[in-house]
Amino acid sequence: MQHFLTPEIMTCAFLIVGVVTAFLYGRGLATSRAQLTADSAGAHSLPSYHGYFSAWTVALLAIGVIALWVTFSGALPKFMFPTMMLGAIALGFIIINRLLTPTFRARNHVERFVGDALMICSGVAVLTTFGIVLSLVFESLRFFDQVPILDFLTGLNWSPQTALREDQIGQSGSFGAVPIFAGTFMITAVAIFIAGPIGLLIAVYLSEYANKRTRATVKPLVEILAGIPTIVYGFFALLTVGPAIRNFAEGFGLSVPTQSAIAAGSVMGVMIIPFISSLSDDVINAVPQTLRDGSLALGATKSETMTKVIFPAALPGIIGAFLLAVSRAIGETMIVVMAAGRAANLTGNPFEAVTTVTVQIVSLLTGDQEFDSAKTLAAFALGLVLFVFTLVLNVIALLIVRKYRERYE
Amino acid sequence: MEAAQTNYIGSIGLKPSMGEVIEMMASAPATETTKTKFECRDVEVFYSDKRALHGINMDVPDSGVTALIGPSGCGKSTFLRVFNRMNDTIPNARVAGQILMDGQDIYSKDIDPVLLRARVGMVFQKPNPFPKSIYDNVAYGPRIHGLALRKNDLDNIVEKSLVRAGLWNEVKDRLKEPGTGLSGGQQQRLVIARAIAVSPEVILMDEPASALDPIATAKLEELIDELKEKYCILIVTHSMAQAARVSQKTAFFHLGDLVEYDDTQTIFTNPKDQRTQDYITGRTG
Ligand SMILES: Nc1ncnc2c1ncn2[C@@H]1O[C@H](COP(=O)(O)OP(=O)(O)O)[C@@H](O)[C@H]1O
Ligand SMILES: [Mg+2]
């Protein structure tokens, strides 16, 4: 049993017991002190608020101790940790005992604690984002020390594998990313070419033609497409769609590899259909009914109303939906890793194998790598490009959608 | 003239020349001797199983303004939507009985509701200009029905409609600006112009002034007074003063029944039914 009672576990136990006791203690104290004063209605806050306040106080002190410990743990003997924790909890109780009079504004303090706690939580998310961006930028800068940024952004030849061995000739490799960007772009284009019309027509059907019951069943069913794990799409693309396209092309005497932009792009298109259909359906629905009535009352048919009034009115929102779908397609990894191939071909033919930013990041970072080689650092540069691109797309999409919302609110 | 117009819309394939259309607009039904525009026989409307109108019998005259009044939820809007078959667009709504327009049953199989709505225009409670330019708003109907073959003809229709809706002078320099940028009263006159542009015979108005301020309302009532010379107008209003000011005939509805229907003068000075009296004196409502 000995090894269970490590200082860390004891500390945790103290912490939990301390916080719970503090709550009960604070609440009890407030109740009894309120009863002592003649006019118990004069108490500012309900006893439970005193309890919450006490619990928070102790918890904050304990967190302080943990922070101290993490910073200085090297310099202190292990048994100090539980001791410090006990001390902090005791200190908490002394403070509570001092503060909790019937006139103490525990309710207001608790309110402030709640606000602070919520802020800290969102702060964590924001800081994490910043951290990721900073590390991307930092590592990319290191990469650009070795490979000039212009060569990276405009070079037509991508073959990082040449840098595999130190003693190899031409070990600096070739890091012209244009073929990768082109491949990404082509697969995205294929995906949107498929998902755009289908998603839009689904949205029109759902919002204008389907009755309530159909809509309530069909919409979630379509949305399931977005919930299928991408690895499943990946081998669907590799094992079913790719060979089917190859066989089809062979029927015309053409030879098409199993891995091709069209195989990966079309399967990805199916995956992003719900992004377009659901968002477009929402924006089409947000167009006020009075506009439909106005058009119908002028003797327009339903489809005239759709194409001439509703669609133009919803267009900004629909564009927003498309941009979000594009950014989703660009960042998609698994499908392209499995079905698009790894050859950095610079081609305009969707029936050839191409590669994408995400695929290259995967292949640069899998396997044994030195962390300092240009090859590894290139992944960060690609990641940065990807990030900037999707960020810009998302921002534009959100701005468009927001502007459109304001128009009708 | 009026018969010609009816035929024209009824057989939209035979497009008249622009000159004819403009002539039609200029010399639409003058105030002749009172003819009947609509005859309603035992009109009932159901929403699912709920009966919102209980066998309405009512003749709407060809000229002048007919007002529909009554407490909220009594079925005024429902009744109004019977005349342009807008109830068809509401899921679960069903209309029974007979409505004859110029003697022809508008619910018969030969009538295309879409074409009927070009003959019977509608103005809604809340101004609903399309998010398009002022010009495109008015040109919307004529474009859909192919009323103008040349740009010039379309310009003419747009101008004439805006003039007739009393909006031309306010917007003639900014036809390319969005219709949604106009004031509420201007928007309401814009949608009237939009309805006029397809040369309807009838204009239905569902509480058209309820979203407007008093000055815009006065302007709108003035416009209705002018329009009644050329169009048969049915107006739903919750303001009895408005009904008294603009209408020649008034129908009082109560809980899905047509309680009383008479000359406006008579309804407001000498109502026969106790319920009408209570309503116009403000004891119910
Ligand atoms: N789309 C609808 N679905 C179901 N019931 C409706 C619908 N529209 C109106 N009703 C019902 O029909 C009755 C008459 O409504 P309405 O014609 O709008 O009255 P008014 O215009 O006189 O206020 C009301 O009881 C209302 O609840
Ligand atoms: Mg109404």
XYZ file of C-alpha atoms and ligand atoms in Angstrom:
722
model
C 0.000 0.000 0.000
C 2.919 2.296 0.689
C 3.418 3.450 -2.847
C -0.135 4.731 -3.159
C 0.486 7.422 -0.593
C 2.852 9.457 -2.673
C 3.103 13.145 -1.810
C 1.161 14.000 -5.000
C -1.770 11.811 -4.122
C -1.849 13.067 -0.563
C -1.818 16.608 -1.847
C -4.761 15.926 -4.112
C -6.690 14.363 -1.269
C -5.983 17.375 0.936
C -7.092 19.656 -1.836
C -10.444 17.957 -2.417
C -11.210 17.504 1.254
C -10.158 21.085 1.937
C -12.380 22.600 -0.724
C -15.429 20.569 0.281
C -14.934 21.288 3.958
C -14.457 24.947 3.208
C -17.817 25.009 1.453
C -19.589 23.315 4.350
C -17.715 25.382 6.888
C -18.468 28.680 5.173
C -22.113 27.833 4.783
C -22.482 26.665 8.361
C -20.609 29.664 9.687
C -22.835 32.050 7.780
C -25.973 30.311 8.985
C -24.986 30.340 12.625
C -23.659 33.893 12.575
C -26.790 35.129 10.849
C -28.879 33.534 13.567
C -26.795 35.232 16.231
C -27.582 38.673 14.895
C -31.042 39.674 16.002
C -32.190 40.553 12.504
C -31.243 37.613 10.324
C -32.822 39.255 7.282
C -29.979 41.759 7.498
C -27.514 39.208 6.110
C -26.312 40.269 2.677
C -25.956 36.897 0.992
C -27.498 33.472 1.364
C -25.407 30.971 3.356
C -24.661 28.888 0.271
C -22.882 31.889 -1.282
C -20.669 32.049 1.770
C -20.014 28.382 1.179
C -19.063 28.907 -2.468
C -16.884 31.845 -1.527
C -15.038 29.731 1.035
C -14.538 26.884 -1.409
C -13.179 29.259 -4.050
C -10.811 30.911 -1.605
C -9.306 27.616 -0.569
C -9.152 26.383 -4.142
C -7.342 29.513 -5.309
C -4.767 29.253 -2.525
C -4.249 25.594 -3.374
C -3.755 26.415 -7.042
C -1.199 28.989 -5.928
C 0.660 26.276 -4.036
C 0.622 23.967 -7.042
C 1.984 26.764 -9.220
C 4.761 27.419 -6.694
C 5.573 23.739 -6.533
C 5.774 23.348 -10.279
C 8.154 26.294 -10.439
C 10.440 25.388 -7.528
C 9.964 21.648 -7.122
C 13.597 20.933 -7.917
C 14.839 22.923 -4.942
C 12.541 21.497 -2.299
C 12.243 18.082 -0.625
C 9.219 16.055 -1.660
C 7.369 16.064 1.652
C 7.174 19.868 1.393
C 4.397 19.601 -1.175
C 1.650 18.176 1.040
C 2.883 20.363 3.878
C 2.579 23.517 1.831
C -0.854 22.403 0.691
C -2.013 21.882 4.249
C -0.626 25.280 5.150
C -2.486 26.950 2.306
C -5.740 25.303 3.281
C -5.289 26.347 6.881
C -4.593 29.895 5.739
C -7.808 29.746 3.702
C -9.805 28.774 6.747
C -8.356 31.639 8.783
C -9.286 34.103 6.076
C -12.797 32.660 5.827
C -13.274 32.882 9.550
C -12.291 36.550 9.483
C -14.345 37.604 6.500
C -17.629 35.808 6.864
C -19.801 38.231 8.779
C -23.507 38.555 7.957
C -22.804 41.785 6.074
C -20.067 40.196 3.946
C -21.001 40.456 0.257
C -20.238 36.852 -0.603
C -22.719 36.821 -3.465
C -20.903 39.615 -5.306
C -17.535 37.987 -4.756
C -18.795 34.677 -6.077
C -20.104 36.500 -9.129
C -16.648 37.916 -9.738
C -15.022 34.527 -9.260
C -17.382 33.011 -11.808
C -16.562 35.752 -14.300
C -12.833 35.245 -13.751
C -13.067 31.493 -14.107
C -14.928 31.786 -17.409
C -12.415 34.283 -18.683
C -9.525 32.014 -17.779
C -11.112 29.132 -19.695
C -11.501 31.139 -22.882
C -8.049 32.567 -22.280
C -6.635 29.055 -22.406
C -8.133 28.498 -25.845
C -6.893 31.824 -27.171
C -3.421 31.355 -25.734
C -3.187 27.872 -27.200
C -4.004 29.248 -30.622
C -1.369 31.925 -30.210
C 1.159 29.357 -29.081
C 0.531 27.173 -32.103
C 0.753 30.094 -34.494
C 3.951 31.347 -32.878
C 5.611 27.958 -33.068
C 4.538 27.625 -36.709
C 5.964 31.037 -37.520
C 9.146 30.417 -35.580
C 9.912 27.051 -37.150
C 8.995 28.383 -40.580
C 11.488 31.191 -40.131
C 14.162 28.626 -39.424
C 13.191 26.856 -42.613
C 13.369 30.066 -44.580
C 16.911 30.544 -43.289
C 17.859 27.463 -45.260
C 15.542 27.822 -48.224
C 14.701 31.307 -49.480
C 11.016 32.048 -49.118
C 10.695 32.998 -52.778
C 12.141 29.671 -53.878
C 9.641 27.959 -51.644
C 6.624 29.881 -52.867
C 7.501 29.963 -56.555
C 9.701 26.924 -57.157
C 8.286 24.345 -59.543
C 10.184 21.344 -58.302
C 9.392 19.550 -55.050
C 11.651 16.691 -54.034
C 12.571 16.927 -50.378
C 13.582 13.255 -50.318
C 16.962 14.130 -51.836
C 17.917 15.540 -48.466
C 17.589 12.182 -46.828
C 21.258 11.481 -46.183
C 23.937 13.886 -45.068
C 26.510 12.547 -47.495
C 24.226 12.707 -50.482
C 24.955 15.149 -53.224
C 22.343 17.881 -53.473
C 21.375 17.281 -49.879
C 19.647 20.607 -49.661
C 16.799 19.045 -51.632
C 14.379 20.931 -53.738
C 11.604 22.782 -52.014
C 9.545 24.466 -54.690
C 6.014 24.170 -53.346
C 4.038 25.217 -56.410
C 3.206 21.618 -57.483
C 1.824 20.973 -53.992
C -0.292 24.091 -54.003
C -1.512 23.222 -57.474
C -2.420 19.703 -56.368
C -4.262 21.010 -53.326
C -6.071 23.464 -55.500
C -7.062 20.871 -58.052
C -8.426 18.406 -55.520
C -10.322 21.194 -53.794
C -11.727 22.303 -57.129
C -12.908 18.781 -57.924
C -14.485 18.499 -54.472
C -16.317 21.815 -54.780
C -17.353 20.997 -58.322
C -19.170 17.991 -56.893
C -20.306 19.275 -53.517
C -21.322 22.752 -54.705
C -24.191 21.935 -57.046
C -25.389 18.907 -55.084
C -25.227 20.689 -51.726
C -26.982 23.730 -53.094
C -29.773 21.727 -54.684
C -30.243 19.781 -51.460
C -30.509 23.084 -49.621
C -33.088 24.398 -52.077
C -35.085 21.209 -51.808
C -34.962 21.175 -48.019
C -35.856 24.811 -47.541
C -38.373 25.416 -50.326
C -39.858 22.157 -51.467
C -39.694 19.538 -48.727
C -42.419 19.542 -46.120
C -41.541 19.906 -42.471
C -41.403 16.193 -41.735
C -39.194 15.332 -44.691
C -36.870 18.179 -43.821
C -36.607 17.021 -40.217
C -35.489 13.563 -41.362
C -33.430 14.335 -44.458
C -31.323 17.132 -43.009
C -29.773 15.064 -40.187
C -29.281 12.167 -42.599
C -27.283 14.372 -44.955
C -25.331 15.747 -42.034
C -24.223 12.224 -41.158
C -21.953 12.424 -44.225
C -19.823 14.956 -42.366
C -19.612 12.673 -39.360
C -18.196 9.624 -41.144
C -14.545 9.198 -40.118
C -12.317 10.466 -42.904
C -10.278 7.265 -42.860
C -13.410 5.449 -44.020
C -13.780 7.890 -46.890
C -10.105 7.342 -47.532
C -10.317 3.671 -48.180
C -13.594 4.052 -49.958
C -11.726 6.362 -52.322
C -8.743 4.049 -52.610
C -10.516 0.716 -52.898
C -13.775 1.584 -54.646
C -13.786 4.933 -56.407
C -10.191 4.865 -57.630
C -10.436 1.413 -59.271
C -13.873 2.260 -60.664
C -12.520 5.360 -62.363
C -9.541 3.403 -63.653
C -11.757 0.656 -65.096
C -14.089 3.213 -66.594
C -11.164 4.983 -68.264
C -9.777 1.683 -69.507
C -13.060 1.185 -71.288
C -12.044 4.155 -73.409
C -8.543 2.855 -73.831
C -7.075 5.365 -71.400
C -4.797 4.531 -68.558
C -5.523 6.257 -65.300
C -3.734 5.462 -62.047
C -5.803 4.254 -59.105
C -4.609 7.203 -57.116
C -5.739 10.359 -58.825
C -6.938 13.863 -58.128
C -10.384 12.953 -59.348
C -10.748 9.935 -57.056
C -9.693 11.843 -53.948
C -11.534 15.009 -54.964
C -14.836 13.358 -55.707
C -14.902 11.431 -52.435
C -13.935 14.583 -50.569
C -16.751 16.325 -52.423
C -19.217 13.855 -50.967
C -17.816 14.492 -47.523
C -18.273 18.258 -47.702
C -21.774 18.173 -49.190
C -23.330 18.740 -45.756
C -21.188 21.815 -45.122
C -22.720 23.429 -48.153
C -26.223 22.020 -47.873
C -26.750 22.689 -44.178
C -25.327 26.193 -44.133
C -27.073 27.155 -47.357
C -30.320 25.724 -46.063
C -29.949 27.901 -42.975
C -29.355 31.072 -44.958
C -32.143 30.333 -47.430
C -34.465 29.767 -44.509
C -33.401 33.058 -42.988
C -34.745 34.929 -46.022
C -38.008 36.351 -44.729
C -41.217 34.596 -45.748
C -42.667 37.963 -46.763
C -40.302 38.045 -49.756
C -41.596 34.691 -50.959
C -45.174 35.820 -50.487
C -44.439 39.063 -52.306
C -43.054 37.232 -55.299
C -45.768 34.558 -55.410
C -48.453 37.239 -55.121
C -47.073 38.847 -58.271
C -47.744 35.676 -60.185
C -44.268 34.184 -60.034
C -43.915 30.426 -59.782
C -42.081 28.778 -56.948
C -38.942 28.203 -58.989
C -38.981 31.757 -60.362
C -39.261 32.979 -56.807
C -36.379 30.745 -55.855
C -34.002 31.804 -58.604
C -34.930 35.471 -58.881
C -35.630 36.512 -55.300
C -34.572 33.997 -52.685
C -31.293 32.939 -54.213
C -29.935 36.461 -54.808
C -31.038 37.451 -51.330
C -29.262 34.470 -49.821
C -26.223 34.640 -52.097
C -23.772 36.231 -49.637
C -24.578 33.551 -47.091
C -24.248 30.830 -49.707
C -20.843 32.175 -50.715
C -19.889 32.050 -47.052
C -20.956 28.408 -46.935
C -18.823 27.643 -49.993
C -15.765 29.324 -48.508
C -16.107 27.333 -45.298
C -16.403 24.155 -47.354
C -13.299 25.113 -49.332
C -11.287 25.662 -46.205
C -12.458 22.311 -44.917
C -11.425 20.632 -48.168
C -7.981 22.240 -48.171
C -7.239 21.056 -44.659
C -8.546 17.532 -45.229
C -5.772 14.975 -44.851
C -6.764 11.349 -44.618
C -8.643 11.040 -47.881
C -5.838 12.578 -49.891
C -3.119 10.649 -48.121
C -4.833 7.447 -49.165
C -6.259 8.318 -52.543
C -4.350 11.189 -54.138
C -0.829 9.869 -54.261
C 2.462 11.394 -53.190
C 4.055 12.364 -56.456
C 4.442 16.106 -56.727
C 3.281 16.323 -60.312
C 2.657 19.743 -61.692
C -0.287 18.928 -63.922
C -3.636 20.272 -64.958
C -5.037 16.812 -65.571
C -7.323 15.616 -62.765
C -6.844 12.016 -63.869
C -3.233 12.025 -62.738
C -1.860 11.481 -59.286
C -1.119 14.735 -57.483
C -0.151 15.598 -53.970
C -1.390 18.136 -51.474
C -0.006 20.257 -48.685
C -1.446 17.942 -46.052
C -0.103 14.797 -47.712
C 3.364 16.310 -47.897
C 3.296 17.320 -44.250
C 2.419 13.761 -43.342
C 5.189 12.267 -45.441
C 7.745 14.826 -44.266
C 7.099 14.075 -40.625
C 6.523 10.325 -40.586
C 9.460 8.040 -40.165
C 12.754 8.843 -38.473
C 13.625 12.454 -38.893
C 16.136 14.848 -37.535
C 14.284 17.769 -36.179
C 16.681 20.292 -37.640
C 16.763 19.210 -41.251
C 15.267 21.431 -43.885
C 13.005 18.548 -44.731
C 11.323 18.547 -41.345
C 11.183 22.285 -41.091
C 9.517 22.423 -44.504
C 6.495 20.814 -42.878
C 6.132 23.845 -40.645
C 6.325 26.189 -43.584
C 3.653 24.201 -45.391
C 1.564 24.178 -42.231
C 1.897 27.928 -41.949
C 0.771 28.445 -45.525
C -2.185 26.138 -44.934
C -3.077 27.915 -41.738
C -2.890 31.393 -43.221
C -4.926 30.346 -46.207
C -7.756 28.705 -44.278
C -7.719 31.516 -41.723
C -8.208 34.112 -44.442
C -10.962 32.037 -46.039
C -12.734 31.610 -42.728
C -12.510 35.275 -41.870
C -13.882 36.298 -45.264
C -16.668 33.735 -44.951
C -17.630 34.907 -41.491
C -17.589 38.554 -42.529
C -19.843 37.816 -45.468
C -22.234 35.746 -43.388
C -22.374 38.375 -40.662
C -23.009 41.211 -43.077
C -25.790 39.185 -44.621
C -27.368 38.466 -41.215
C -27.455 42.142 -40.325
C -29.496 42.896 -43.385
C -32.534 41.044 -42.077
C -32.285 41.612 -38.359
C -61.549 47.016 -72.430
C -61.746 45.080 -69.266
C -62.722 41.904 -71.033
C -59.745 42.315 -73.311
C -57.487 42.507 -70.328
C -58.963 39.391 -68.825
C -58.484 37.476 -72.023
C -54.984 38.694 -72.317
C -53.871 37.362 -68.991
C -55.947 34.243 -69.424
C -54.035 33.409 -72.583
C -50.676 34.801 -71.794
C -49.230 33.283 -74.960
C -50.805 36.022 -77.069
C -48.763 38.970 -76.027
C -50.264 42.302 -76.960
C -48.022 45.038 -78.208
C -46.572 47.383 -75.661
C -48.800 50.132 -76.917
C -51.839 48.072 -76.048
C -50.574 47.307 -72.556
C -49.924 50.940 -71.851
C -53.303 51.831 -73.230
C -54.832 49.228 -70.942
C -53.085 50.737 -67.983
C -54.248 54.189 -68.908
C -57.850 53.281 -69.506
C -58.425 50.511 -67.013
C -62.011 50.132 -65.757
C -63.472 53.559 -65.253
C -66.150 54.034 -62.625
C -69.044 52.611 -64.512
C -72.268 51.588 -62.947
C -71.534 49.213 -60.094
C -70.896 45.780 -61.453
C -69.981 42.774 -59.346
C -66.321 41.742 -59.445
C -66.391 38.806 -57.062
C -69.290 36.641 -55.959
C -68.530 34.508 -52.923
C -70.804 31.542 -52.299
C -70.498 29.588 -49.025
C -66.774 30.181 -48.817
C -65.115 28.168 -46.107
C -61.422 27.950 -45.280
C -59.891 25.203 -43.165
C -56.473 25.086 -41.569
C -56.012 21.340 -41.114
C -59.341 20.528 -39.437
C -59.919 23.966 -37.991
C -62.563 25.968 -39.817
C -61.420 29.596 -39.967
C -64.258 30.902 -42.168
C -67.860 29.713 -41.874
C -69.661 29.929 -45.199
C -69.146 33.486 -46.357
C -71.583 34.903 -48.923
C -70.600 38.269 -50.236
C -70.517 40.256 -53.480
C -67.574 42.560 -54.022
C -68.332 45.473 -56.348
C -66.173 46.165 -59.351
C -65.409 49.725 -58.407
C -64.439 51.455 -55.234
C -62.861 50.258 -52.040
C -64.280 47.461 -49.941
C -63.029 47.323 -46.358
C -62.842 44.185 -44.215
C -62.902 44.930 -40.493
C -63.200 42.865 -37.354
C -61.276 41.801 -34.281
C -57.893 40.089 -34.567
C -58.083 36.446 -35.629
C -61.600 36.707 -37.068
C -60.422 35.604 -40.500
C -59.950 38.845 -42.458
C -56.542 37.926 -43.853
C -57.701 34.405 -44.547
C -60.645 35.762 -46.510
C -58.453 38.199 -48.433
C -56.110 35.388 -49.470
C -59.038 33.551 -50.985
C -59.223 36.071 -53.849
C -55.695 35.507 -55.184
C -55.463 31.919 -54.033
C -52.550 32.684 -51.741
C -54.102 30.197 -49.353
C -52.868 27.586 -51.831
C -49.319 28.367 -50.739
C -50.049 27.631 -47.079
C -49.567 23.975 -46.206
C -52.729 22.501 -44.617
C -54.987 25.310 -45.820
C -58.054 24.241 -47.811
C -60.735 26.373 -49.430
C -64.307 25.224 -50.038
C -67.229 26.980 -51.726
C -67.276 29.086 -54.838
C -65.614 32.364 -55.717
C -66.592 33.802 -59.063
C -64.515 36.550 -60.619
C -66.377 38.210 -63.462
C -68.610 35.163 -63.383
C -65.747 32.653 -63.654
C -64.918 30.263 -60.833
C -61.348 31.076 -59.843
C -60.959 27.710 -58.118
C -61.940 25.735 -61.208
C -59.427 23.475 -62.908
C -58.940 25.781 -65.907
C -57.625 28.596 -63.747
C -53.891 28.747 -63.211
C -53.394 30.322 -59.773
C -50.078 31.749 -60.897
C -51.754 33.714 -63.676
C -54.660 34.656 -61.436
C -52.201 36.378 -59.127
C -51.100 38.643 -61.922
C -54.708 39.809 -62.220
C -55.239 40.090 -58.494
C -52.325 41.899 -56.881
C -51.563 41.964 -53.182
C -49.950 44.358 -50.742
C -48.873 43.002 -47.395
C -48.888 44.212 -43.837
C -45.152 44.686 -43.653
C -43.567 46.373 -46.668
C -41.655 43.637 -48.475
C -39.556 45.132 -51.266
C -37.081 42.640 -52.721
C -33.431 43.279 -51.914
C -32.982 44.666 -55.414
C -32.912 48.137 -56.927
C -36.054 50.246 -56.997
C -36.185 49.744 -60.748
C -35.786 45.970 -60.529
C -38.475 45.756 -57.876
C -41.035 47.337 -60.167
C -39.723 45.533 -63.249
C -39.918 42.142 -61.517
C -43.499 41.283 -62.485
C -43.346 42.574 -66.068
C -40.121 40.620 -66.633
C -41.594 37.396 -65.322
C -44.728 37.729 -67.422
C -42.844 38.977 -70.451
C -44.857 42.184 -70.632
C -42.086 44.249 -72.165
C -40.202 43.187 -75.238
C -37.774 46.060 -75.279
C -35.853 47.892 -72.575
C -37.681 51.036 -73.526
C -41.079 49.438 -72.901
C -39.922 48.230 -69.523
C -38.720 51.715 -68.636
C -42.163 53.007 -69.553
C -43.974 50.480 -67.384
C -41.683 51.189 -64.445
C -42.144 54.921 -64.742
C -45.900 54.720 -65.185
C -46.291 52.398 -62.206
C -44.155 54.577 -59.970
C -46.061 57.673 -61.075
C -49.341 55.971 -60.350
C -48.104 54.855 -56.912
C -47.154 58.469 -56.166
C -43.497 57.588 -55.754
C -41.936 58.738 -59.022
C -40.883 62.201 -57.918
C -39.187 60.865 -54.816
C -37.194 58.128 -56.527
C -36.724 59.103 -60.179
C -33.085 60.080 -59.568
C -32.169 56.927 -57.699
C -33.855 54.062 -59.489
C -30.654 52.049 -59.195
C -30.567 52.261 -55.415
C -31.903 49.394 -53.316
C -35.625 49.445 -52.593
C -34.909 48.334 -49.047
C -33.231 51.695 -48.405
C -36.494 53.634 -48.687
C -38.598 54.708 -45.720
C -41.463 52.470 -44.607
C -44.108 54.548 -46.331
C -42.065 54.743 -49.526
C -41.479 50.996 -49.412
C -45.204 50.392 -49.143
C -45.829 52.616 -52.161
C -42.995 50.825 -53.961
C -44.669 47.459 -53.510
C -47.925 49.008 -54.699
C -46.074 50.174 -57.811
C -44.674 46.657 -58.137
C -48.193 45.231 -58.048
C -49.539 47.841 -60.471
C -46.767 47.082 -62.967
C -48.418 43.825 -64.058
C -51.711 45.700 -64.688
C -53.917 43.848 -62.226
C -57.654 44.341 -62.085
C -57.849 43.979 -58.330
C -55.515 45.012 -55.521
C -55.778 43.269 -52.159
C -54.305 45.113 -49.189
C -53.775 43.451 -45.829
C -53.455 46.132 -43.162
C -51.129 48.094 -45.453
C -50.720 50.998 -43.036
C -50.171 49.083 -39.823
C -46.389 49.526 -39.964
C -46.513 53.183 -41.012
C -46.440 56.474 -39.140
C -49.464 58.827 -39.358
C -48.057 60.978 -42.161
C -47.111 57.986 -44.318
C -50.539 56.535 -43.535
C -52.291 59.697 -44.725
C -50.282 59.585 -47.935
C -51.154 55.944 -48.452
C -54.862 56.613 -47.920
C -54.697 59.409 -50.464
C -53.105 56.986 -52.900
C -55.789 54.365 -52.266
C -58.378 57.021 -53.006
C -56.781 57.671 -56.405
C -56.217 54.010 -57.208
C -59.847 53.115 -56.668
C -60.665 54.916 -59.913
C -58.810 52.232 -61.843
C -58.708 49.156 -59.657
C -61.110 47.177 -57.547
C -59.608 47.405 -54.065
C -60.160 45.182 -51.039
C -58.517 46.404 -47.865
C -58.204 44.773 -44.473
C -57.764 47.295 -41.712
C -57.833 47.321 -37.956
C -58.490 51.044 -37.941
C -62.164 51.827 -38.173
C -61.364 55.453 -38.930
C -59.368 54.254 -41.910
C -62.194 52.053 -43.110
C -64.550 55.009 -42.783
C -62.187 57.309 -44.672
C -61.199 55.149 -47.629
C -63.970 52.633 -48.264
C -67.380 52.681 -49.849
C -68.400 49.229 -48.654
C -67.511 47.652 -45.329
C -67.757 44.040 -44.202
C -67.605 43.222 -40.512
C -66.202 39.807 -39.592
C -66.469 38.136 -36.232
C -65.084 34.697 -35.300
C -65.078 33.484 -38.886
C -68.551 34.799 -39.704
C -69.480 37.665 -41.971
C -71.744 39.501 -39.540
C -72.707 42.502 -41.558
C -71.915 43.884 -44.998
C -73.216 47.191 -46.235
C -72.340 50.672 -47.420
C -69.628 52.057 -45.196
C -71.878 54.954 -44.305
C -74.568 52.594 -43.066
C -72.210 50.345 -41.121
C -70.767 53.235 -39.187
C -73.938 55.201 -38.593
C -76.660 52.626 -38.483
C -75.357 49.079 -37.916
C -78.062 46.438 -37.732
C -76.234 43.793 -35.726
C -75.449 44.267 -32.059
C -71.943 42.787 -32.525
C -71.132 45.337 -35.217
C -72.338 48.118 -33.017
C -70.253 46.894 -30.083
C -67.179 46.661 -32.276
C -67.387 50.064 -33.900
C -68.151 51.762 -30.623
C -65.117 50.059 -29.125
C -66.916 47.810 -26.677
C -65.353 44.662 -28.128
C -62.317 44.169 -30.165
N -51.313 29.461 -41.541
C -52.245 29.211 -40.605
N -52.303 27.976 -40.032
C -53.228 27.695 -39.095
N -54.154 28.559 -38.655
C -54.160 29.809 -39.176
C -53.202 30.187 -40.178
N -53.436 31.473 -40.524
C -54.488 31.863 -39.763
N -54.921 30.875 -38.965
C -56.048 30.932 -38.027
O -57.203 31.341 -38.713
C -57.900 32.312 -37.995
C -58.054 33.579 -38.798
O -56.770 34.166 -38.970
P -56.530 35.474 -39.822
O -57.213 35.324 -41.111
O -55.090 35.728 -39.859
O -57.265 36.577 -38.929
P -57.182 38.173 -39.029
O -56.430 38.538 -40.245
O -58.586 38.621 -39.037
O -56.484 38.625 -37.783
C -57.137 32.526 -36.692
O -57.765 31.772 -35.684
C -55.784 31.996 -36.976
O -55.221 31.439 -35.816
Mg -54.556 39.551 -40.453
